XYZ file of C-alpha atoms in Angstrom:
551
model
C -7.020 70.508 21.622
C -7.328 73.998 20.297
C -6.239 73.492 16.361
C -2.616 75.054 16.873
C -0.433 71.639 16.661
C 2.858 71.200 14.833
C 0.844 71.153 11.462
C -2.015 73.233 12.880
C -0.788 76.256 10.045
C 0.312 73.770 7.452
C -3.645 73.188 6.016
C -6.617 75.121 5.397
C -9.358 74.911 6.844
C -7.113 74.545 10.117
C -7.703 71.891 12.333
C -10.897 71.939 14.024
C -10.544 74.360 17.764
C -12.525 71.263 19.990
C -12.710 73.856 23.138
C -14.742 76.014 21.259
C -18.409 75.109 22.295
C -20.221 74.783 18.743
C -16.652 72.220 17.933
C -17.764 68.583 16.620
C -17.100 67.503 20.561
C -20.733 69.133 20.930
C -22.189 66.721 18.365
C -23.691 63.434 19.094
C -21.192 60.689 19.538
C -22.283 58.740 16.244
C -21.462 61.853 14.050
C -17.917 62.717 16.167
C -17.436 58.986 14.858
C -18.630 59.342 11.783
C -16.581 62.321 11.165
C -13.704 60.293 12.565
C -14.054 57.819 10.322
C -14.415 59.574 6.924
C -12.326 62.725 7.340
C -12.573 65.671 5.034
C -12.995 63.967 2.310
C -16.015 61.935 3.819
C -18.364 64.844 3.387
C -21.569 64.698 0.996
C -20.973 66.466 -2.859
C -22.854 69.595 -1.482
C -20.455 70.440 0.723
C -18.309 71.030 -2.196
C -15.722 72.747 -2.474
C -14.075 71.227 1.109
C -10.695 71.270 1.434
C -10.403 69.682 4.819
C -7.577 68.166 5.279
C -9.111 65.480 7.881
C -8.050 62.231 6.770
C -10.321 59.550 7.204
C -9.158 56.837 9.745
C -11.284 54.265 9.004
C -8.806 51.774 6.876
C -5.822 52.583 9.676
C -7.322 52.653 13.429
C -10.358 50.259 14.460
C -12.991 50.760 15.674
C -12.128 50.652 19.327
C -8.824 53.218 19.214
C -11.389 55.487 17.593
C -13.832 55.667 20.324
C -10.351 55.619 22.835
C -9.614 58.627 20.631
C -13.154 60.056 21.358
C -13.509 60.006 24.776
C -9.968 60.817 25.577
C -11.009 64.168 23.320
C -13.957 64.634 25.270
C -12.339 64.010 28.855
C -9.300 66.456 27.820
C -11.546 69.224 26.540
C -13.979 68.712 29.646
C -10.933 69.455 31.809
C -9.722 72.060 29.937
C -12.953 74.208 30.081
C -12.683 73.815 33.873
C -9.274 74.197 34.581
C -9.057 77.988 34.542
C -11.351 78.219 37.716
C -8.456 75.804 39.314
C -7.422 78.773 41.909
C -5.218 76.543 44.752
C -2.038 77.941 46.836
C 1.165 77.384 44.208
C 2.807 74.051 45.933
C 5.446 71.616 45.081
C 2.410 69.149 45.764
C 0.040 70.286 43.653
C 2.825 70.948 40.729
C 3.511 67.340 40.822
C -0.085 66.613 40.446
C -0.538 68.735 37.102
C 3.159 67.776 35.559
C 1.740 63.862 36.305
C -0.886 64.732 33.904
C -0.170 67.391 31.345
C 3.945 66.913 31.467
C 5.246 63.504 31.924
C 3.918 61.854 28.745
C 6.897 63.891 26.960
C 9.227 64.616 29.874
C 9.205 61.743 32.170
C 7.947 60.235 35.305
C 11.600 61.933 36.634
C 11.802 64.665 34.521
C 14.772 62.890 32.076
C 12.790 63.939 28.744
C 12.170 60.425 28.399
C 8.226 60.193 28.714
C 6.205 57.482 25.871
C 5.589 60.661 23.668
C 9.233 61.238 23.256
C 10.103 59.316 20.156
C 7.393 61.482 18.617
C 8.748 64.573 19.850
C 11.752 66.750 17.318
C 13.509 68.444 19.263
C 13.459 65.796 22.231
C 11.478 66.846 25.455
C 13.937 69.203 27.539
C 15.479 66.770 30.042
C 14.390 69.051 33.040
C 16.848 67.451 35.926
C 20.319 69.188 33.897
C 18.347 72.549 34.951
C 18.745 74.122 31.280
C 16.006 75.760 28.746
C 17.211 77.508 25.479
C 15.213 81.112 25.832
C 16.461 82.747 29.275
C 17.179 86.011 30.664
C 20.152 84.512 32.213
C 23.779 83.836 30.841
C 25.027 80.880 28.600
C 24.954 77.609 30.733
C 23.236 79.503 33.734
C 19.833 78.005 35.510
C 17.155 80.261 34.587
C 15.118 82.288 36.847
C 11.448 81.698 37.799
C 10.181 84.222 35.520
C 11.619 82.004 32.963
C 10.065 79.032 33.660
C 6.839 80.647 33.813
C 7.272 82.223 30.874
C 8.155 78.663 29.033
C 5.291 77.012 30.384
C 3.159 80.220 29.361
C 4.382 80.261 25.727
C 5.673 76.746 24.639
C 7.989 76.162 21.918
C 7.045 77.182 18.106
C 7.732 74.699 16.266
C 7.814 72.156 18.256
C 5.379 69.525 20.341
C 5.777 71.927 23.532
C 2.589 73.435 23.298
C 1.693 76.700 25.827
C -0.311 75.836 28.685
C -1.378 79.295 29.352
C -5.078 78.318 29.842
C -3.788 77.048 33.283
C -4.180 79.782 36.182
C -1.678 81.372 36.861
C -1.361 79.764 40.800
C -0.976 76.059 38.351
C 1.352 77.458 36.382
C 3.377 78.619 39.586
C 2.911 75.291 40.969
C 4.825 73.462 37.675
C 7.677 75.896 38.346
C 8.467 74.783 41.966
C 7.669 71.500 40.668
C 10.284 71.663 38.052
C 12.822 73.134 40.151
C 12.416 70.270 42.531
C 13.616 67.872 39.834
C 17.164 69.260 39.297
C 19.671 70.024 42.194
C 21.077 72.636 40.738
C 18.457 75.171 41.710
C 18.582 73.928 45.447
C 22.231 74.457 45.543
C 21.858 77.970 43.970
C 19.580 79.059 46.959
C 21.601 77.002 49.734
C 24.628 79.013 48.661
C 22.775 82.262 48.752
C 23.043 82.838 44.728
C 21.400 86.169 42.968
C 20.638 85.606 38.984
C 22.209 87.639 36.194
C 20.168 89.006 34.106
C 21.026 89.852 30.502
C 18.966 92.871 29.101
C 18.900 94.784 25.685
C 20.109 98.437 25.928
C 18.343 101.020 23.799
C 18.881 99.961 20.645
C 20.636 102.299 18.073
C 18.924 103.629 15.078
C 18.868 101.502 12.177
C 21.317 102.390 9.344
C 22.963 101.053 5.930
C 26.450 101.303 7.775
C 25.730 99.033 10.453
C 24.292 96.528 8.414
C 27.770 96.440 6.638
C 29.440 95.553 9.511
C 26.890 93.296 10.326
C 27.606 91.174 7.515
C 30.897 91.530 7.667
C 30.781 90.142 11.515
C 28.436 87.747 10.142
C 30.140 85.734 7.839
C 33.237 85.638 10.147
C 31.372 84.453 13.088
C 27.819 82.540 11.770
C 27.885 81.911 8.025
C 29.455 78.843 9.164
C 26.545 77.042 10.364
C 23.689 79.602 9.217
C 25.077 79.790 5.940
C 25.505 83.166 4.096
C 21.996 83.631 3.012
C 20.586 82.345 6.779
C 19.539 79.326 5.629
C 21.304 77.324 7.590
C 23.208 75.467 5.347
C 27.289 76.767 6.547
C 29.902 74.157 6.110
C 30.455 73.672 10.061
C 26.846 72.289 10.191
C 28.095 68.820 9.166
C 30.247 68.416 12.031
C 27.528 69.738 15.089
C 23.984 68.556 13.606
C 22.704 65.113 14.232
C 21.138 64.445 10.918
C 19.209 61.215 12.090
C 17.622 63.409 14.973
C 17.848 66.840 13.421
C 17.212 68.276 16.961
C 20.015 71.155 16.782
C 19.325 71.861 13.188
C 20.877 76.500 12.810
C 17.273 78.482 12.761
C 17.079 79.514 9.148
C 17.222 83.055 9.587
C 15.383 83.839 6.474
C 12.040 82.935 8.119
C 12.074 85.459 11.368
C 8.649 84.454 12.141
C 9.920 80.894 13.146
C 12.303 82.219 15.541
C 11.421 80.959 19.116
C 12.132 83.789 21.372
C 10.726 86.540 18.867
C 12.004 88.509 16.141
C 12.141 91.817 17.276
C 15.898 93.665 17.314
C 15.159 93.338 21.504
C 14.831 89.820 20.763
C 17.409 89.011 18.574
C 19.842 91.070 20.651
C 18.982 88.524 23.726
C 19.429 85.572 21.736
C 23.124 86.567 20.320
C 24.100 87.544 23.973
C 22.536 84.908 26.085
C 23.054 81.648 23.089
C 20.911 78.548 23.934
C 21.908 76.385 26.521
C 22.073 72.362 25.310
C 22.475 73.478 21.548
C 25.317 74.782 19.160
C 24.264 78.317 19.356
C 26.940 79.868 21.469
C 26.384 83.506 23.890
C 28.449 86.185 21.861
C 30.476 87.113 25.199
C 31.020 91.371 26.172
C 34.366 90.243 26.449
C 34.834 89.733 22.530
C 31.614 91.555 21.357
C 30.354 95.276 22.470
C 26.874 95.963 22.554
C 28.042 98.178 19.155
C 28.717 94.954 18.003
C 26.050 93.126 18.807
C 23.537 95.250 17.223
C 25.381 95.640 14.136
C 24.851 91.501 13.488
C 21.169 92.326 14.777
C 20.651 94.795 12.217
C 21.987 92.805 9.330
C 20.024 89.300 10.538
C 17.199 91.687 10.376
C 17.606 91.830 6.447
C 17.917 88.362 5.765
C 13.907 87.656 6.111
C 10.438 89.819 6.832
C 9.286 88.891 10.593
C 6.141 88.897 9.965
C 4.952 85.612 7.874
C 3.447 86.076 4.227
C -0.122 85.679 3.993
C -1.239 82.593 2.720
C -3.596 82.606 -0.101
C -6.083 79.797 -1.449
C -5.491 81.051 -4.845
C -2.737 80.908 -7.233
C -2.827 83.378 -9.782
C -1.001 83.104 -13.116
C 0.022 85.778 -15.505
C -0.455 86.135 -18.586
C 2.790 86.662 -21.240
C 2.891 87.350 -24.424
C 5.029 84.835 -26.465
C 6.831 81.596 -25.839
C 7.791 80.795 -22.129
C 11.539 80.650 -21.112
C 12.918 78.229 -18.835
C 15.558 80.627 -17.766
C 15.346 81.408 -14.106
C 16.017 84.817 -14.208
C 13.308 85.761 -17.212
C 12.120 89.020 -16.597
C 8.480 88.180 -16.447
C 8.951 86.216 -13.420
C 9.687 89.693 -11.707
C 6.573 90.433 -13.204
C 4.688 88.112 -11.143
C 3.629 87.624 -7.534
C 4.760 85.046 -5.296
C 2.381 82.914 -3.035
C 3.494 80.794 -0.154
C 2.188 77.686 0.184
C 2.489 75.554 3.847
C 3.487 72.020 4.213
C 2.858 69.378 6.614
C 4.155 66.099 6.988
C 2.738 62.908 6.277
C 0.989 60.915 8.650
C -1.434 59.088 7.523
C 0.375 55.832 6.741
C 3.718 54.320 7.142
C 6.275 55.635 6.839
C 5.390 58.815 8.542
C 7.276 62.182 8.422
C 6.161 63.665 11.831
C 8.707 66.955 11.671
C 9.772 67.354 7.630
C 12.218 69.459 7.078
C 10.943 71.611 4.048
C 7.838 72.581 5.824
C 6.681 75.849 3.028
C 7.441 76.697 -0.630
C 7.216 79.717 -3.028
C 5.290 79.152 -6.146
C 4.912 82.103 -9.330
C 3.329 80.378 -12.453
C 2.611 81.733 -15.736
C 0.940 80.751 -19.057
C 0.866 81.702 -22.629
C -1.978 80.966 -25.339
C 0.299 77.926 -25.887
C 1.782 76.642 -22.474
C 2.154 77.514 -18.588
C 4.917 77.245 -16.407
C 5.322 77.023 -12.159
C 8.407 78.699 -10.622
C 9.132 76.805 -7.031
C 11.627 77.598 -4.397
C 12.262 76.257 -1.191
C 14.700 76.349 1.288
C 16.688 73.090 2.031
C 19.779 72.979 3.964
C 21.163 69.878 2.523
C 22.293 69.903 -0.977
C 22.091 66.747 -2.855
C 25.461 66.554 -4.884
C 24.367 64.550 -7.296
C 22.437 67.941 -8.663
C 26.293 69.102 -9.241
C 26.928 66.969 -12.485
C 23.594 68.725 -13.679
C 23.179 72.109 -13.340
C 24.516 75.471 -11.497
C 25.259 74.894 -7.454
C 26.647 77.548 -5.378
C 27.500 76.853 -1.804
C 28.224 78.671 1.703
C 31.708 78.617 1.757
C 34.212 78.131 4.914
C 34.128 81.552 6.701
C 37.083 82.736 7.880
C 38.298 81.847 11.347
C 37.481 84.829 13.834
C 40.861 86.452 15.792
C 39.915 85.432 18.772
C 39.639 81.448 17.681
C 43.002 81.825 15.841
C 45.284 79.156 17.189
C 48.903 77.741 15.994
C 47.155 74.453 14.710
C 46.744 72.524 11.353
C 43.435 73.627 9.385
C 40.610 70.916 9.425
C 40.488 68.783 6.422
C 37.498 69.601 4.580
C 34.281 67.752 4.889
C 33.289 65.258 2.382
C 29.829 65.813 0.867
C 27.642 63.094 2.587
C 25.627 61.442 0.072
C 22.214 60.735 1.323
C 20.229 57.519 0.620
C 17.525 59.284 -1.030
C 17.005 61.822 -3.611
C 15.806 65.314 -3.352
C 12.432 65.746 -4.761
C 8.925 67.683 -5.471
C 5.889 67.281 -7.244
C 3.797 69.453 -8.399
C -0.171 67.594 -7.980
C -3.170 67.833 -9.929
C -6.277 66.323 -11.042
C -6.952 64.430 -13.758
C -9.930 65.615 -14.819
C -11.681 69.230 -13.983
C -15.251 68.215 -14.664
C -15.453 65.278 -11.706
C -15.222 66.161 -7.865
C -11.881 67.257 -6.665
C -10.041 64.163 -5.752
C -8.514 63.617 -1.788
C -5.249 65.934 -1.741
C -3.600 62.863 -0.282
C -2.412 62.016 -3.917
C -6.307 61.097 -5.224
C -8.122 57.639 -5.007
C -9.315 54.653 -7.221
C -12.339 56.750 -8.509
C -10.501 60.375 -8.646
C -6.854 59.909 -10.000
C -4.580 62.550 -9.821
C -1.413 63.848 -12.480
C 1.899 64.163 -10.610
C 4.456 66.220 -11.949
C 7.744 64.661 -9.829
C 11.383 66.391 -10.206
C 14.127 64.302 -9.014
C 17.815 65.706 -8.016
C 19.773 62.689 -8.731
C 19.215 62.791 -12.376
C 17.554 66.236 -12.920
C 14.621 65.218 -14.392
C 10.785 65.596 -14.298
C 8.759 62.281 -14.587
C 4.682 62.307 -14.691
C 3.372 59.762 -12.985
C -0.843 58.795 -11.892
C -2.192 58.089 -8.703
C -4.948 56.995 -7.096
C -3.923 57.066 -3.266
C -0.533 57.513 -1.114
C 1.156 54.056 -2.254
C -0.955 53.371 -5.570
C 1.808 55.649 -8.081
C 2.401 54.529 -11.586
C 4.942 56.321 -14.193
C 3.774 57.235 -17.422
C 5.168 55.926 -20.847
C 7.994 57.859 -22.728
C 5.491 59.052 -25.135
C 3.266 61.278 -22.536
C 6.380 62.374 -20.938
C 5.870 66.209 -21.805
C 7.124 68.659 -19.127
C 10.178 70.807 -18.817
C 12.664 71.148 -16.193
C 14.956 73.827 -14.973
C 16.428 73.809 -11.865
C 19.490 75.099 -9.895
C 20.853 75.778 -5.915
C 21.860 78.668 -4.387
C 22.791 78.685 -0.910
C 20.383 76.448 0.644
C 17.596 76.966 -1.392
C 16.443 74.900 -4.615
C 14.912 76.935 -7.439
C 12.938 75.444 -9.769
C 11.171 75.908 -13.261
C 8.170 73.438 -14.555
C 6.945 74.172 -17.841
C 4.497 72.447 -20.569
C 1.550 72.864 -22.941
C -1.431 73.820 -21.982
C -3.456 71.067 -23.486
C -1.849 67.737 -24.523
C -3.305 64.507 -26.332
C -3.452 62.056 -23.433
C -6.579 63.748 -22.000
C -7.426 60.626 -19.806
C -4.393 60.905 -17.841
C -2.792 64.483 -17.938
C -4.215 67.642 -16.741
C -5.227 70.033 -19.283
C -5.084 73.634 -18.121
C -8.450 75.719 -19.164
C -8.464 79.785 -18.381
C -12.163 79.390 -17.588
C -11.784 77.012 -14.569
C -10.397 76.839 -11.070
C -7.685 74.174 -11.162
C -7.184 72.576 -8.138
C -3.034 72.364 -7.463
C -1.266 70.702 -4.103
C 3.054 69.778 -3.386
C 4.605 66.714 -2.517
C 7.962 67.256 -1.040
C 10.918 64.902 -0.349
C 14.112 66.048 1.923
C 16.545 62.628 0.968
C 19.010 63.810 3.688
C 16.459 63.280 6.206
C 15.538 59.698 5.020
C 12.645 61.096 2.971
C 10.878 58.525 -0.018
C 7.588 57.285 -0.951
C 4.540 58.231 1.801
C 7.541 60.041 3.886
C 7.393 63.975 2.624
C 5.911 66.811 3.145
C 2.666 67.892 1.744
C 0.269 70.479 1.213
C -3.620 70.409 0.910
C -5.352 71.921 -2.599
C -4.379 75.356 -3.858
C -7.076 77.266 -6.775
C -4.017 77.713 -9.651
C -6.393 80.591 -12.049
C -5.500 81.668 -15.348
C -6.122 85.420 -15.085
C-alpha cells in the first residue's frame, strides 16, 4: 500500500503512498471513487500538466469490484497503521496467524508457493516446505539460518511481488520465521541431529586495480559469459538450454544494471553471491575448492565495470541538441557523443487484455537531436533475446560459446549448437507523440477518440519504421505510403538493440503527424514489445509522458 510495487519506479508521479495520512484513503468515499473511476487522466484542465499515470477503471471493473477495491484499501491500510504497536511473545502460533493473512495469498495455505496470487507472481512464490531462499549466508543448497529469514521477510525481493514487511515488529517478524521453519522438515532434522550453520563471509577485500580486472574478464568469459553474456546482459549461448522462456523465472541478472541486483551491489555483496550461488536457480556457488578468494575478487572487480550501482536519475525532460548540418543515421556519429543520455522507465501493461504483468525490457536510453531541418532519437535497450530475423537486415553481433573451464573438461562429444528459436512475435518500439501541441496532452495510454496520438513503430522482422494513429490501446491505424516519412537505423550488439529514428521537423500532413516546434514542450512516451516473451498489441511495456525540448 505504500507506492513501491513492481511498477511503483516505472511512472512519475509514483503511485500514490495510501499509509501516508493526507493519501486519497483520507478523502471522502465518493471522491476515493471518483478518483477510482477516472484515473489520472480524469482530472479537470487546471490541473494541467498531470502526468498521472492512474488509469481510469471505469470501462474495465464495475461498480461493485471498485468499492471491494476500496474498502479492502481502507481495511489494509487501517491495519497497517496499527500493526507496529503489535508487541506479542514470537510463537509458532501467532506466526501462523500473520502468514494466514499477509503470506498465503502467494505462498500457500501449506507453504507450496501455490497461493491464488501465484499465477500473477514472476518469479513464482518461493515454495517454503523444500527449505531454500536464493540470498543466504549459508552454502549452495544449505537451509538458511534465522538471521536469514528475518532478513528476507525484512527486505523482500526487488523486482519482484515479494514486497518487505518491515513495518511488522520485530517480535511478528520473529514469529513468521518459526512459522516458516515449521513448514519444511528439513530445519527440524537439522536441530534433532544437533547441526551448527556455515556461514560464508567476505574477507577484506583487496584494493581495486586495472590488473585484476584483467583477470576478471578473463575468468569471466570462461566461467559466466555463457549465460550472462559478454557484456552482462544476459544473453550467453547456454541461456537457451536453462531458462524457461514461457515463465522467465530463472532469467541471468543482467549485470549491466547493478542496482537491480537482489542481494546488493557492493564488492561485499557481489563476493557473497559468487561464493554462496542461489539455491533453486542456475546460478551456481563458485566452490574454494576451484576458486581462491584471489579469484573470486578478481571476477568481483571486473562485474563491477560492467554497470554503475547506483541507478541514473530519471529526468522529466528530454533535451535535444542542436547540430549544425544534415543529421546522419550512422550510429556512431560523433555528435551523439556530444549529447546526454536520459533513462526513461517502463512498466507493463495492465490495463486491458492481454496484460504484460513482468515485461522484460523494463527501461531505455534515449539521446535526440535536431537540425534547422530535421531531428532524430537515438534508443537503446537491453534485450536478451535477439530476433534473427534482424540478421538478413543489418549488423548483429552475438555472445559467443565461452570456452569450457579445466575443471568441466571431460572426454565427451561437444554439444551440437543451439538453433536460434524463432519467436512468434516480432521485436518492436515506438516512439509516441501527440498529434497536435495546441490541445490538452492526450492519455499516455496511446491517446483517445478526442486526443489522437502519432506512433512512430520499428519492427525487427522487416527493419522498418511504420507511423501509425491512435486513439486508445486497441484503436491503431497505419498511415498511407505517402505520409510514411521517418528513417530507420538499427543494429544488435550483445544483448542490446540500438536504434536511430530520424525525420523532418515539420511535414505536410499536419492533421496527423507531429510537427516538432523549438518553442514548445513536446510531450514524448515508449511502447515496447519483447516477441520472445509472447509480446504484441496491448502486451508491452510502456512508459508515461516525457517533455522532449529543443534547446
Amino acid at each position: 500500500m505504500d507506492g513501491k510495487g513492481i511498477f511503483g519506479e516505472s511512472f512519475f508521479p509514483t503511485p500514490a503512498d495510501f499509509t501516508q495520512k493526507n493519501s486519497v484513503v483520507s478523502k471522502t468515499p465518493a471522491y476515493f471513487f471518483w478518483r477510482v473511476m477516472k484515473g489520472g487522466k480524469g482530472l479537470p484542465e487546471k490541473f494541467e500538466p498531470w502526468n498521472s499515470a492512474m488509469p481510469a477503471w471505469e470501462n474495465v471493473l464495475t461498480k461493485e469490484e471498485i468499492w471491494k477495491t476500496l474498502i479492502y484499501i481502507n481495511e489494509t491500510v487501517k491495519e497497517r497503521r496499527q500493526v507496529a504497536s503489535s508487541n506479542k511473545e514470537p510463537s509458532i502460533e501467532n506466526g501462523k496467524i500473520i502468514y494466514v493473512k499477509r503470506c498465503a495469498f502467494c505462498h500457500g495455505d501449506e507453504g507450496e508457493g501455490d497461493g491464488p496470487s501465484a499465477e500473477f507472481s514472476l518469479p513464482q512464490p518461493r515454495n517454503l516446505t523444500k527449505g531454500h531462499i536464493k540470498i543466504r549466508t549459508t552454502p549452495f543448497g544449505k537451509i538458511p539460518t534465522d538471521e536469514d529469514l528475518f532478513n528476507a521477510i525484512t527486505r523482500g525481493m526487488r523486482g519482484t511481488t515479494m514486497p518487505g514487511w518491515k513495518h511488522l515488529s520485530k517480535n511478528d517478524r520473529n514469529s513468521l520465521v518459526l512459522y516458516i521453519k515449521s513448514l519444511s522438515k528439513k530445519f527440524e532434522k537439522f536441530e534433532k541431529k544437533g547441526k551448527t550453520h556455515t556461514i560464508v563471509t567476505a574477507p577484506k577485500p583487496p584494493a581495486f586495480s586495472l590488473d585484476a580486472v584483467k583477470r576478471g574478464k578473463a575468468s569471466f568469459m570462461i566461467n559466466c559469459s555463457g549465460c550472462h553474456g559478454v557484456k552482462g546482459r544476459g544473453d550467453g549461448v547456454t541461456t537457451a538450454r536453462i531458462v524457461d522462456y514461457a515463465s522467465n523465472a530463472i532469467w541471468p541478472r543482467n549485470l549491466s544494471q547493478p542496482w537491480s541486483f537482489r542481494r546488493g551491489a557492493t564488492r561485499n555483496d557481489i563476493f557473497l553471491t559468487l561464493r554462496t550461488g542461489l539455491s533453486t536457480t542456475a546460478m551456481p556457488k563458485f566452490s574454494a575448492r576451484i576458486f581462491n578468494d584471489k579469484d573470486i575478487w578478481d571476477l568481483v572487480d571486473f562485474v563491477c565495470t560492467l554497470g554503475s550501482p547506483k541507478k541514473p536519475e530519471v529526468k522529466p525532460v528530454i533535451e535535444a541538441m542542436k547540430v549544425k548540418g544534415p543529421l546522419s543515421t550512422e550510429l556512431d556519429a560523433p555528435f551523439w557523443k556530444k549529447t546526454e543520455s536520459f533513462l526513461v522507465p517502463l512498466g507493463g501493461q495492465i490495463l486491458q487484455q492481454p496484460k504484460s504483468y513482468y515485461p522484460t525490457v523494463r527501461n531505455l536510453t534515449i539521446r535526440a537531436a535536431y537540425s534547422d531541418k530535421e531531428v532524430a532519437f537515438k534508443i537503446t535497450w537491453d534485450d536478451p533475446s535477439l530476433d534473427p530475423a534482424l540478421k538478413k537486415f543489418t549488423t548483429v553481433a552475438e555472445s559467443p560459446p565461452p570456452p569450457l573451464p579445466g575443471h568441466m573438461k571431460r572426454d565427451m562429444e561437444p554439444d551440437k549448437p543451439l538453433e536460434p528459436a524463432n519467436p512468434e512475435f516480432p521485436d518492436a518500439i515506438a516512439l509516441q507523440f501527440p498529434v497536435s501541441l495546441d490541445t490538452q496532452k492526450p492519455y499516455f495510454l496511446n491517446g483517445d477518440t478526442d486526443h489522437p496520438v502519432n506512433l512512430w513503430k520499428w519492427t525487427s522482422s522487416d527493419n522498418k519504421v511504420l507511423e501509425w494513429n491512435a486513439t486508445g490501446l486497441k484503436n491503431w491505424s497505419p498511415q498511407q505510403d505517402l505520409s510514411q516519412a521517418v528513417q530507420v537505423k538499427s543494429d544488435y550488439q550483445y544483448g542490446q538493440y540500438s536504434l536511430i529514428m530520424k525525420r523532418k521537423l515539420k511535414v505536410i500532413h499536419e492533421k496527423i503527424d507531429i510537427q516538432f516546434q523549438s518553442d514548445k514542450s513536446i510531450p514524448i512516451a515508449f511502447n515496447i514489445w519483447d516477441g520472445y516473451q509472447g509480446e504484441t498489441d496491448t502486451r508491452k511495456s510502456i512508459s508515461s509522458w516525457f517533455d522532449l525540448q529543443l534547446n
